Protein backbone atom coordinates (compact mmCIF):
# COMPACT_ATOMS: atom_id res chain seq x y z
CA UNK A 1 0.00 0.00 0.00
CA UNK A 2 1.30 3.42 -0.93
CA UNK A 3 1.80 6.25 1.50
CA UNK A 4 -1.19 8.39 2.29
CA UNK A 5 -0.98 12.14 1.91
CA UNK A 6 -2.78 14.33 4.42
CA UNK A 7 -3.47 17.77 2.99
CA UNK A 8 -4.96 20.79 4.66
CA UNK A 9 -7.79 22.21 2.51
CA UNK A 10 -7.41 25.61 0.91
CA UNK A 11 -10.35 27.75 1.93
CA UNK A 12 -11.25 29.05 -1.52
CA UNK A 13 -10.49 26.11 -3.74
CA UNK A 14 -10.93 23.04 -1.57
CA UNK A 15 -9.46 19.75 -2.64
CA UNK A 16 -8.83 16.77 -0.40
CA UNK A 17 -6.98 13.58 -1.21
CA UNK A 18 -8.88 10.37 -0.82
CA UNK A 19 -7.89 6.74 -0.98
CA UNK A 20 -10.22 4.47 -2.91
CA UNK A 21 -10.19 0.69 -2.80
CA UNK A 22 -11.05 -1.42 -5.79
CA UNK A 23 -12.17 -5.06 -5.64
CA UNK A 24 -9.30 -7.53 -5.35
CA UNK A 25 -10.09 -10.70 -7.31
CA UNK A 26 -7.71 -12.85 -5.27
CA UNK A 27 -8.94 -11.66 -1.90
CA UNK A 28 -12.31 -9.85 -1.94
CA UNK A 29 -12.06 -9.04 1.78
CA UNK A 30 -9.32 -6.51 1.09
CA UNK A 31 -9.29 -3.89 -1.58
CA UNK A 32 -6.51 -2.68 -3.84
CA UNK A 33 -5.57 0.88 -2.99
CA UNK A 34 -5.48 3.48 -5.74
CA UNK A 35 -5.28 7.25 -5.67
CA UNK A 36 -8.57 9.06 -6.12
CA UNK A 37 -9.12 12.79 -6.17
CA UNK A 38 -12.39 14.16 -4.84
CA UNK A 39 -13.20 17.81 -5.55
CA UNK A 40 -15.26 19.99 -3.26
CA UNK A 41 -17.00 23.29 -3.82
CA UNK A 42 -16.25 26.40 -1.82
CA UNK A 43 -19.99 27.01 -1.29
CA UNK A 44 -21.63 23.64 -0.54
CA UNK A 45 -24.90 25.28 0.57
CA UNK A 46 -25.78 26.40 -2.95
CA UNK A 47 -24.99 23.00 -4.45
CA UNK A 48 -27.01 21.18 -1.81
CA UNK A 49 -30.12 23.24 -2.48
CA UNK A 50 -29.98 22.30 -6.17
CA UNK A 51 -29.71 18.59 -5.48
CA UNK A 52 -32.11 16.68 -7.72
CA UNK A 53 -32.62 13.39 -5.93
CA UNK A 54 -35.17 11.82 -3.63
CA UNK A 55 -34.26 13.35 -0.29
CA UNK A 56 -36.69 11.04 1.48
CA UNK A 57 -34.23 8.19 0.89
CA UNK A 58 -31.43 10.09 2.64
CA UNK A 59 -31.09 9.18 6.32
CA UNK A 60 -28.72 10.58 8.93
CA UNK A 61 -27.76 8.38 11.90
CA UNK A 62 -26.44 10.43 14.82
CA UNK A 63 -23.78 9.45 17.34
CA UNK A 64 -24.16 7.84 20.75
CA UNK A 65 -24.44 11.08 22.75
CA UNK A 66 -26.31 13.05 20.10
CA UNK A 67 -29.82 13.30 18.66
CA UNK A 68 -31.84 14.82 15.83
CA UNK A 69 -31.27 18.34 17.21
CA UNK A 70 -27.50 18.16 16.71
CA UNK A 71 -25.71 20.62 14.47
CA UNK A 72 -25.11 18.04 11.73
CA UNK A 73 -28.72 16.84 11.73
CA UNK A 74 -30.08 20.39 11.56
CA UNK A 75 -27.68 21.36 8.79
CA UNK A 76 -28.48 18.31 6.68
CA UNK A 77 -32.22 18.95 7.05
CA UNK A 78 -31.71 22.54 5.95
CA UNK A 79 -29.68 21.55 2.91
CA UNK A 80 -31.80 18.50 2.03
CA UNK A 81 -35.47 19.06 2.99
CA UNK A 82 -37.22 15.75 3.55
CA UNK A 83 -34.09 13.98 4.74
CA UNK A 84 -34.82 11.48 7.51
CA UNK A 85 -33.09 12.30 10.82
CA UNK A 86 -34.53 10.00 13.52
CA UNK A 87 -33.62 9.82 17.20
CA UNK A 88 -32.05 6.68 18.68
CA UNK A 89 -31.66 5.72 22.34
CA UNK A 90 -30.35 2.81 24.38
CA UNK A 91 -27.76 0.16 23.59
CA UNK A 92 -26.43 -0.65 20.13
CA UNK A 93 -28.83 -3.58 19.82
CA UNK A 94 -31.76 -1.39 20.86
CA UNK A 95 -30.81 1.28 18.35
CA UNK A 96 -30.61 -1.28 15.54
CA UNK A 97 -34.10 -2.51 16.47
CA UNK A 98 -35.31 1.10 16.23
CA UNK A 99 -33.58 1.55 12.86
CA UNK A 100 -34.92 -1.58 11.15
CA UNK A 101 -38.58 -0.50 10.68
CA UNK A 102 -37.53 2.93 9.41
CA UNK A 103 -35.37 1.47 6.64
CA UNK A 104 -37.90 -1.28 5.88
CA UNK A 105 -40.31 1.33 4.54
CA UNK A 106 -38.19 2.00 1.43
CA UNK A 107 -35.09 0.82 -0.41
CA UNK A 108 -32.23 2.47 -2.30
CA UNK A 109 -31.18 4.33 0.84
CA UNK A 110 -28.23 6.69 1.09
CA UNK A 111 -27.14 6.31 4.71
CA UNK A 112 -25.02 8.94 6.45
CA UNK A 113 -23.73 7.73 9.81
CA UNK A 114 -21.72 9.77 12.31
CA UNK A 115 -19.47 8.06 14.88
CA UNK A 116 -21.69 5.46 16.65
CA UNK A 117 -24.23 6.04 13.88
CA UNK A 118 -21.49 5.03 11.46
CA UNK A 119 -21.23 1.68 13.21
CA UNK A 120 -25.01 1.32 12.89
CA UNK A 121 -24.88 2.15 9.18
CA UNK A 122 -22.03 -0.29 8.62
CA UNK A 123 -23.79 -3.20 10.29
CA UNK A 124 -27.06 -2.51 8.47
CA UNK A 125 -25.37 -2.18 5.07
CA UNK A 126 -23.33 -5.37 5.42
CA UNK A 127 -26.45 -7.29 6.46
CA UNK A 128 -28.80 -5.64 3.94
CA UNK A 129 -26.64 -4.63 0.95
CA UNK A 130 -29.49 -4.66 -1.57
CA UNK A 131 -31.40 -1.98 0.37
CA UNK A 132 -28.54 0.54 0.44
CA UNK A 133 -27.57 2.70 -2.51
CA UNK A 134 -24.58 4.30 -0.79
CA UNK A 135 -23.05 4.53 2.68
CA UNK A 136 -21.31 7.67 3.94
CA UNK A 137 -19.51 7.44 7.28
CA UNK A 138 -18.29 10.39 9.34
CA UNK A 139 -15.52 9.39 11.79
CA UNK A 140 -17.22 5.99 12.21
CA UNK A 141 -16.76 3.98 15.40
CA UNK A 142 -15.35 0.98 13.52
CA UNK A 143 -13.24 -0.28 16.40
CA UNK A 144 -12.52 -3.93 17.21
CA UNK A 145 -12.38 -2.88 20.84
CA UNK A 146 -15.06 -2.58 22.16
CA UNK A 147 -17.31 -3.26 19.14
CA UNK A 148 -15.69 -6.38 17.68
CA UNK A 149 -18.73 -8.58 18.31
CA UNK A 150 -20.79 -6.38 15.96
CA UNK A 151 -18.16 -6.31 13.21
CA UNK A 152 -18.05 -10.01 12.31
CA UNK A 153 -19.69 -9.27 8.97
CA UNK A 154 -19.53 -10.32 5.34
CA UNK A 155 -17.82 -7.69 3.15
CA UNK A 156 -20.12 -5.40 1.18
CA UNK A 157 -19.54 -4.06 -2.34
CA UNK A 158 -21.82 -1.02 -1.91
CA UNK A 159 -20.21 2.36 -2.62
CA UNK A 160 -18.84 3.66 0.68
CA UNK A 161 -17.24 7.03 1.45
CA UNK A 162 -15.57 7.52 4.82
CA UNK A 163 -14.62 11.00 6.02
CA UNK A 164 -12.18 11.04 8.93
CA UNK A 165 -10.10 13.76 10.55
CA UNK A 166 -6.40 13.52 11.29
CA UNK A 167 -7.01 15.15 14.70
CA UNK A 168 -9.71 12.73 15.85
CA UNK A 169 -8.99 11.85 19.49
CA UNK A 170 -12.15 9.75 19.95
CA UNK A 171 -11.95 7.24 17.09
CA UNK A 172 -8.35 6.67 15.91
CA UNK A 173 -8.21 7.08 12.15
CA UNK A 174 -5.87 4.17 11.42
CA UNK A 175 -7.76 1.71 13.63
CA UNK A 176 -11.06 2.54 11.94
CA UNK A 177 -9.52 2.43 8.47
CA UNK A 178 -8.06 -1.03 9.09
CA UNK A 179 -11.54 -2.36 9.91
CA UNK A 180 -13.17 -0.50 7.02
CA UNK A 181 -10.78 -2.02 4.49
CA UNK A 182 -11.84 -5.52 5.55
CA UNK A 183 -15.56 -4.75 5.30
CA UNK A 184 -15.88 -2.66 2.12
CA UNK A 185 -14.54 -3.48 -1.34
CA UNK A 186 -15.71 -0.21 -2.97
CA UNK A 187 -14.31 2.29 -0.50
CA UNK A 188 -13.28 5.93 -0.78
CA UNK A 189 -11.43 7.20 2.28
CA UNK A 190 -11.37 10.99 2.60
CA UNK A 191 -8.80 12.24 5.12
CA UNK A 192 -9.30 15.82 6.30
CA UNK A 193 -7.64 18.23 8.73
CA UNK A 194 -10.32 18.15 11.43
CA UNK A 195 -11.27 16.59 14.76
CA UNK A 196 -13.92 14.00 15.64
CA UNK A 197 -16.86 16.37 15.32
CA UNK A 198 -15.93 17.36 11.74
CA UNK A 199 -17.77 20.66 12.15
CA UNK A 200 -15.35 22.56 9.91
CA UNK A 201 -15.41 19.85 7.28
CA UNK A 202 -19.21 19.74 7.28
CA UNK A 203 -19.31 23.22 5.75
CA UNK A 204 -16.46 22.63 3.30
CA UNK A 205 -17.57 19.52 1.44
CA UNK A 206 -19.72 19.37 -1.67
CA UNK A 207 -22.41 17.06 -0.29
CA UNK A 208 -24.28 17.02 -3.58
CA UNK A 209 -21.27 15.42 -5.24
CA UNK A 210 -20.66 13.01 -2.38
CA UNK A 211 -24.30 11.85 -2.29
CA UNK A 212 -24.52 11.43 -6.07
CA UNK A 213 -21.22 9.63 -6.68
CA UNK A 214 -21.65 5.87 -6.89
CA UNK A 215 -18.02 4.84 -6.49
CA UNK A 216 -16.44 2.38 -8.91
C-alpha positions as a Markdown table, in Angstrom:
| # | Residue | x | y | z |
|---|---|---|---|---|
| 1 | Unk | 0.0 | 0.0 | 0.0 |
| 2 | Unk | 1.3 | 3.4 | -0.9 |
| 3 | Unk | 1.8 | 6.2 | 1.5 |
| 4 | Unk | -1.2 | 8.4 | 2.3 |
| 5 | Unk | -1.0 | 12.1 | 1.9 |
| 6 | Unk | -2.8 | 14.3 | 4.4 |
| 7 | Unk | -3.5 | 17.8 | 3.0 |
| 8 | Unk | -5.0 | 20.8 | 4.7 |
| 9 | Unk | -7.8 | 22.2 | 2.5 |
| 10 | Unk | -7.4 | 25.6 | 0.9 |
| 11 | Unk | -10.4 | 27.7 | 1.9 |
| 12 | Unk | -11.2 | 29.1 | -1.5 |
| 13 | Unk | -10.5 | 26.1 | -3.7 |
| 14 | Unk | -10.9 | 23.0 | -1.6 |
| 15 | Unk | -9.5 | 19.8 | -2.6 |
| 16 | Unk | -8.8 | 16.8 | -0.4 |
| 17 | Unk | -7.0 | 13.6 | -1.2 |
| 18 | Unk | -8.9 | 10.4 | -0.8 |
| 19 | Unk | -7.9 | 6.7 | -1.0 |
| 20 | Unk | -10.2 | 4.5 | -2.9 |
| 21 | Unk | -10.2 | 0.7 | -2.8 |
| 22 | Unk | -11.1 | -1.4 | -5.8 |
| 23 | Unk | -12.2 | -5.1 | -5.6 |
| 24 | Unk | -9.3 | -7.5 | -5.3 |
| 25 | Unk | -10.1 | -10.7 | -7.3 |
| 26 | Unk | -7.7 | -12.8 | -5.3 |
| 27 | Unk | -8.9 | -11.7 | -1.9 |
| 28 | Unk | -12.3 | -9.8 | -1.9 |
| 29 | Unk | -12.1 | -9.0 | 1.8 |
| 30 | Unk | -9.3 | -6.5 | 1.1 |
| 31 | Unk | -9.3 | -3.9 | -1.6 |
| 32 | Unk | -6.5 | -2.7 | -3.8 |
| 33 | Unk | -5.6 | 0.9 | -3.0 |
| 34 | Unk | -5.5 | 3.5 | -5.7 |
| 35 | Unk | -5.3 | 7.3 | -5.7 |
| 36 | Unk | -8.6 | 9.1 | -6.1 |
| 37 | Unk | -9.1 | 12.8 | -6.2 |
| 38 | Unk | -12.4 | 14.2 | -4.8 |
| 39 | Unk | -13.2 | 17.8 | -5.5 |
| 40 | Unk | -15.3 | 20.0 | -3.3 |
| 41 | Unk | -17.0 | 23.3 | -3.8 |
| 42 | Unk | -16.3 | 26.4 | -1.8 |
| 43 | Unk | -20.0 | 27.0 | -1.3 |
| 44 | Unk | -21.6 | 23.6 | -0.5 |
| 45 | Unk | -24.9 | 25.3 | 0.6 |
| 46 | Unk | -25.8 | 26.4 | -3.0 |
| 47 | Unk | -25.0 | 23.0 | -4.4 |
| 48 | Unk | -27.0 | 21.2 | -1.8 |
| 49 | Unk | -30.1 | 23.2 | -2.5 |
| 50 | Unk | -30.0 | 22.3 | -6.2 |
| 51 | Unk | -29.7 | 18.6 | -5.5 |
| 52 | Unk | -32.1 | 16.7 | -7.7 |
| 53 | Unk | -32.6 | 13.4 | -5.9 |
| 54 | Unk | -35.2 | 11.8 | -3.6 |
| 55 | Unk | -34.3 | 13.4 | -0.3 |
| 56 | Unk | -36.7 | 11.0 | 1.5 |
| 57 | Unk | -34.2 | 8.2 | 0.9 |
| 58 | Unk | -31.4 | 10.1 | 2.6 |
| 59 | Unk | -31.1 | 9.2 | 6.3 |
| 60 | Unk | -28.7 | 10.6 | 8.9 |
| 61 | Unk | -27.8 | 8.4 | 11.9 |
| 62 | Unk | -26.4 | 10.4 | 14.8 |
| 63 | Unk | -23.8 | 9.4 | 17.3 |
| 64 | Unk | -24.2 | 7.8 | 20.8 |
| 65 | Unk | -24.4 | 11.1 | 22.7 |
| 66 | Unk | -26.3 | 13.0 | 20.1 |
| 67 | Unk | -29.8 | 13.3 | 18.7 |
| 68 | Unk | -31.8 | 14.8 | 15.8 |
| 69 | Unk | -31.3 | 18.3 | 17.2 |
| 70 | Unk | -27.5 | 18.2 | 16.7 |
| 71 | Unk | -25.7 | 20.6 | 14.5 |
| 72 | Unk | -25.1 | 18.0 | 11.7 |
| 73 | Unk | -28.7 | 16.8 | 11.7 |
| 74 | Unk | -30.1 | 20.4 | 11.6 |
| 75 | Unk | -27.7 | 21.4 | 8.8 |
| 76 | Unk | -28.5 | 18.3 | 6.7 |
| 77 | Unk | -32.2 | 19.0 | 7.0 |
| 78 | Unk | -31.7 | 22.5 | 5.9 |
| 79 | Unk | -29.7 | 21.6 | 2.9 |
| 80 | Unk | -31.8 | 18.5 | 2.0 |
| 81 | Unk | -35.5 | 19.1 | 3.0 |
| 82 | Unk | -37.2 | 15.8 | 3.5 |
| 83 | Unk | -34.1 | 14.0 | 4.7 |
| 84 | Unk | -34.8 | 11.5 | 7.5 |
| 85 | Unk | -33.1 | 12.3 | 10.8 |
| 86 | Unk | -34.5 | 10.0 | 13.5 |
| 87 | Unk | -33.6 | 9.8 | 17.2 |
| 88 | Unk | -32.0 | 6.7 | 18.7 |
| 89 | Unk | -31.7 | 5.7 | 22.3 |
| 90 | Unk | -30.3 | 2.8 | 24.4 |
| 91 | Unk | -27.8 | 0.2 | 23.6 |
| 92 | Unk | -26.4 | -0.7 | 20.1 |
| 93 | Unk | -28.8 | -3.6 | 19.8 |
| 94 | Unk | -31.8 | -1.4 | 20.9 |
| 95 | Unk | -30.8 | 1.3 | 18.3 |
| 96 | Unk | -30.6 | -1.3 | 15.5 |
| 97 | Unk | -34.1 | -2.5 | 16.5 |
| 98 | Unk | -35.3 | 1.1 | 16.2 |
| 99 | Unk | -33.6 | 1.5 | 12.9 |
| 100 | Unk | -34.9 | -1.6 | 11.1 |
| 101 | Unk | -38.6 | -0.5 | 10.7 |
| 102 | Unk | -37.5 | 2.9 | 9.4 |
| 103 | Unk | -35.4 | 1.5 | 6.6 |
| 104 | Unk | -37.9 | -1.3 | 5.9 |
| 105 | Unk | -40.3 | 1.3 | 4.5 |
| 106 | Unk | -38.2 | 2.0 | 1.4 |
| 107 | Unk | -35.1 | 0.8 | -0.4 |
| 108 | Unk | -32.2 | 2.5 | -2.3 |
| 109 | Unk | -31.2 | 4.3 | 0.8 |
| 110 | Unk | -28.2 | 6.7 | 1.1 |
| 111 | Unk | -27.1 | 6.3 | 4.7 |
| 112 | Unk | -25.0 | 8.9 | 6.5 |
| 113 | Unk | -23.7 | 7.7 | 9.8 |
| 114 | Unk | -21.7 | 9.8 | 12.3 |
| 115 | Unk | -19.5 | 8.1 | 14.9 |
| 116 | Unk | -21.7 | 5.5 | 16.6 |
| 117 | Unk | -24.2 | 6.0 | 13.9 |
| 118 | Unk | -21.5 | 5.0 | 11.5 |
| 119 | Unk | -21.2 | 1.7 | 13.2 |
| 120 | Unk | -25.0 | 1.3 | 12.9 |
| 121 | Unk | -24.9 | 2.2 | 9.2 |
| 122 | Unk | -22.0 | -0.3 | 8.6 |
| 123 | Unk | -23.8 | -3.2 | 10.3 |
| 124 | Unk | -27.1 | -2.5 | 8.5 |
| 125 | Unk | -25.4 | -2.2 | 5.1 |
| 126 | Unk | -23.3 | -5.4 | 5.4 |
| 127 | Unk | -26.4 | -7.3 | 6.5 |
| 128 | Unk | -28.8 | -5.6 | 3.9 |
| 129 | Unk | -26.6 | -4.6 | 1.0 |
| 130 | Unk | -29.5 | -4.7 | -1.6 |
| 131 | Unk | -31.4 | -2.0 | 0.4 |
| 132 | Unk | -28.5 | 0.5 | 0.4 |
| 133 | Unk | -27.6 | 2.7 | -2.5 |
| 134 | Unk | -24.6 | 4.3 | -0.8 |
| 135 | Unk | -23.1 | 4.5 | 2.7 |
| 136 | Unk | -21.3 | 7.7 | 3.9 |
| 137 | Unk | -19.5 | 7.4 | 7.3 |
| 138 | Unk | -18.3 | 10.4 | 9.3 |
| 139 | Unk | -15.5 | 9.4 | 11.8 |
| 140 | Unk | -17.2 | 6.0 | 12.2 |
| 141 | Unk | -16.8 | 4.0 | 15.4 |
| 142 | Unk | -15.3 | 1.0 | 13.5 |
| 143 | Unk | -13.2 | -0.3 | 16.4 |
| 144 | Unk | -12.5 | -3.9 | 17.2 |
| 145 | Unk | -12.4 | -2.9 | 20.8 |
| 146 | Unk | -15.1 | -2.6 | 22.2 |
| 147 | Unk | -17.3 | -3.3 | 19.1 |
| 148 | Unk | -15.7 | -6.4 | 17.7 |
| 149 | Unk | -18.7 | -8.6 | 18.3 |
| 150 | Unk | -20.8 | -6.4 | 16.0 |
| 151 | Unk | -18.2 | -6.3 | 13.2 |
| 152 | Unk | -18.0 | -10.0 | 12.3 |
| 153 | Unk | -19.7 | -9.3 | 9.0 |
| 154 | Unk | -19.5 | -10.3 | 5.3 |
| 155 | Unk | -17.8 | -7.7 | 3.1 |
| 156 | Unk | -20.1 | -5.4 | 1.2 |
| 157 | Unk | -19.5 | -4.1 | -2.3 |
| 158 | Unk | -21.8 | -1.0 | -1.9 |
| 159 | Unk | -20.2 | 2.4 | -2.6 |
| 160 | Unk | -18.8 | 3.7 | 0.7 |
| 161 | Unk | -17.2 | 7.0 | 1.5 |
| 162 | Unk | -15.6 | 7.5 | 4.8 |
| 163 | Unk | -14.6 | 11.0 | 6.0 |
| 164 | Unk | -12.2 | 11.0 | 8.9 |
| 165 | Unk | -10.1 | 13.8 | 10.6 |
| 166 | Unk | -6.4 | 13.5 | 11.3 |
| 167 | Unk | -7.0 | 15.1 | 14.7 |
| 168 | Unk | -9.7 | 12.7 | 15.8 |
| 169 | Unk | -9.0 | 11.9 | 19.5 |
| 170 | Unk | -12.1 | 9.8 | 20.0 |
| 171 | Unk | -12.0 | 7.2 | 17.1 |
| 172 | Unk | -8.3 | 6.7 | 15.9 |
| 173 | Unk | -8.2 | 7.1 | 12.1 |
| 174 | Unk | -5.9 | 4.2 | 11.4 |
| 175 | Unk | -7.8 | 1.7 | 13.6 |
| 176 | Unk | -11.1 | 2.5 | 11.9 |
| 177 | Unk | -9.5 | 2.4 | 8.5 |
| 178 | Unk | -8.1 | -1.0 | 9.1 |
| 179 | Unk | -11.5 | -2.4 | 9.9 |
| 180 | Unk | -13.2 | -0.5 | 7.0 |
| 181 | Unk | -10.8 | -2.0 | 4.5 |
| 182 | Unk | -11.8 | -5.5 | 5.6 |
| 183 | Unk | -15.6 | -4.7 | 5.3 |
| 184 | Unk | -15.9 | -2.7 | 2.1 |
| 185 | Unk | -14.5 | -3.5 | -1.3 |
| 186 | Unk | -15.7 | -0.2 | -3.0 |
| 187 | Unk | -14.3 | 2.3 | -0.5 |
| 188 | Unk | -13.3 | 5.9 | -0.8 |
| 189 | Unk | -11.4 | 7.2 | 2.3 |
| 190 | Unk | -11.4 | 11.0 | 2.6 |
| 191 | Unk | -8.8 | 12.2 | 5.1 |
| 192 | Unk | -9.3 | 15.8 | 6.3 |
| 193 | Unk | -7.6 | 18.2 | 8.7 |
| 194 | Unk | -10.3 | 18.1 | 11.4 |
| 195 | Unk | -11.3 | 16.6 | 14.8 |
| 196 | Unk | -13.9 | 14.0 | 15.6 |
| 197 | Unk | -16.9 | 16.4 | 15.3 |
| 198 | Unk | -15.9 | 17.4 | 11.7 |
| 199 | Unk | -17.8 | 20.7 | 12.2 |
| 200 | Unk | -15.4 | 22.6 | 9.9 |
| 201 | Unk | -15.4 | 19.9 | 7.3 |
| 202 | Unk | -19.2 | 19.7 | 7.3 |
| 203 | Unk | -19.3 | 23.2 | 5.8 |
| 204 | Unk | -16.5 | 22.6 | 3.3 |
| 205 | Unk | -17.6 | 19.5 | 1.4 |
| 206 | Unk | -19.7 | 19.4 | -1.7 |
| 207 | Unk | -22.4 | 17.1 | -0.3 |
| 208 | Unk | -24.3 | 17.0 | -3.6 |
| 209 | Unk | -21.3 | 15.4 | -5.2 |
| 210 | Unk | -20.7 | 13.0 | -2.4 |
| 211 | Unk | -24.3 | 11.9 | -2.3 |
| 212 | Unk | -24.5 | 11.4 | -6.1 |
| 213 | Unk | -21.2 | 9.6 | -6.7 |
| 214 | Unk | -21.6 | 5.9 | -6.9 |
| 215 | Unk | -18.0 | 4.8 | -6.5 |
| 216 | Unk | -16.4 | 2.4 | -8.9 |
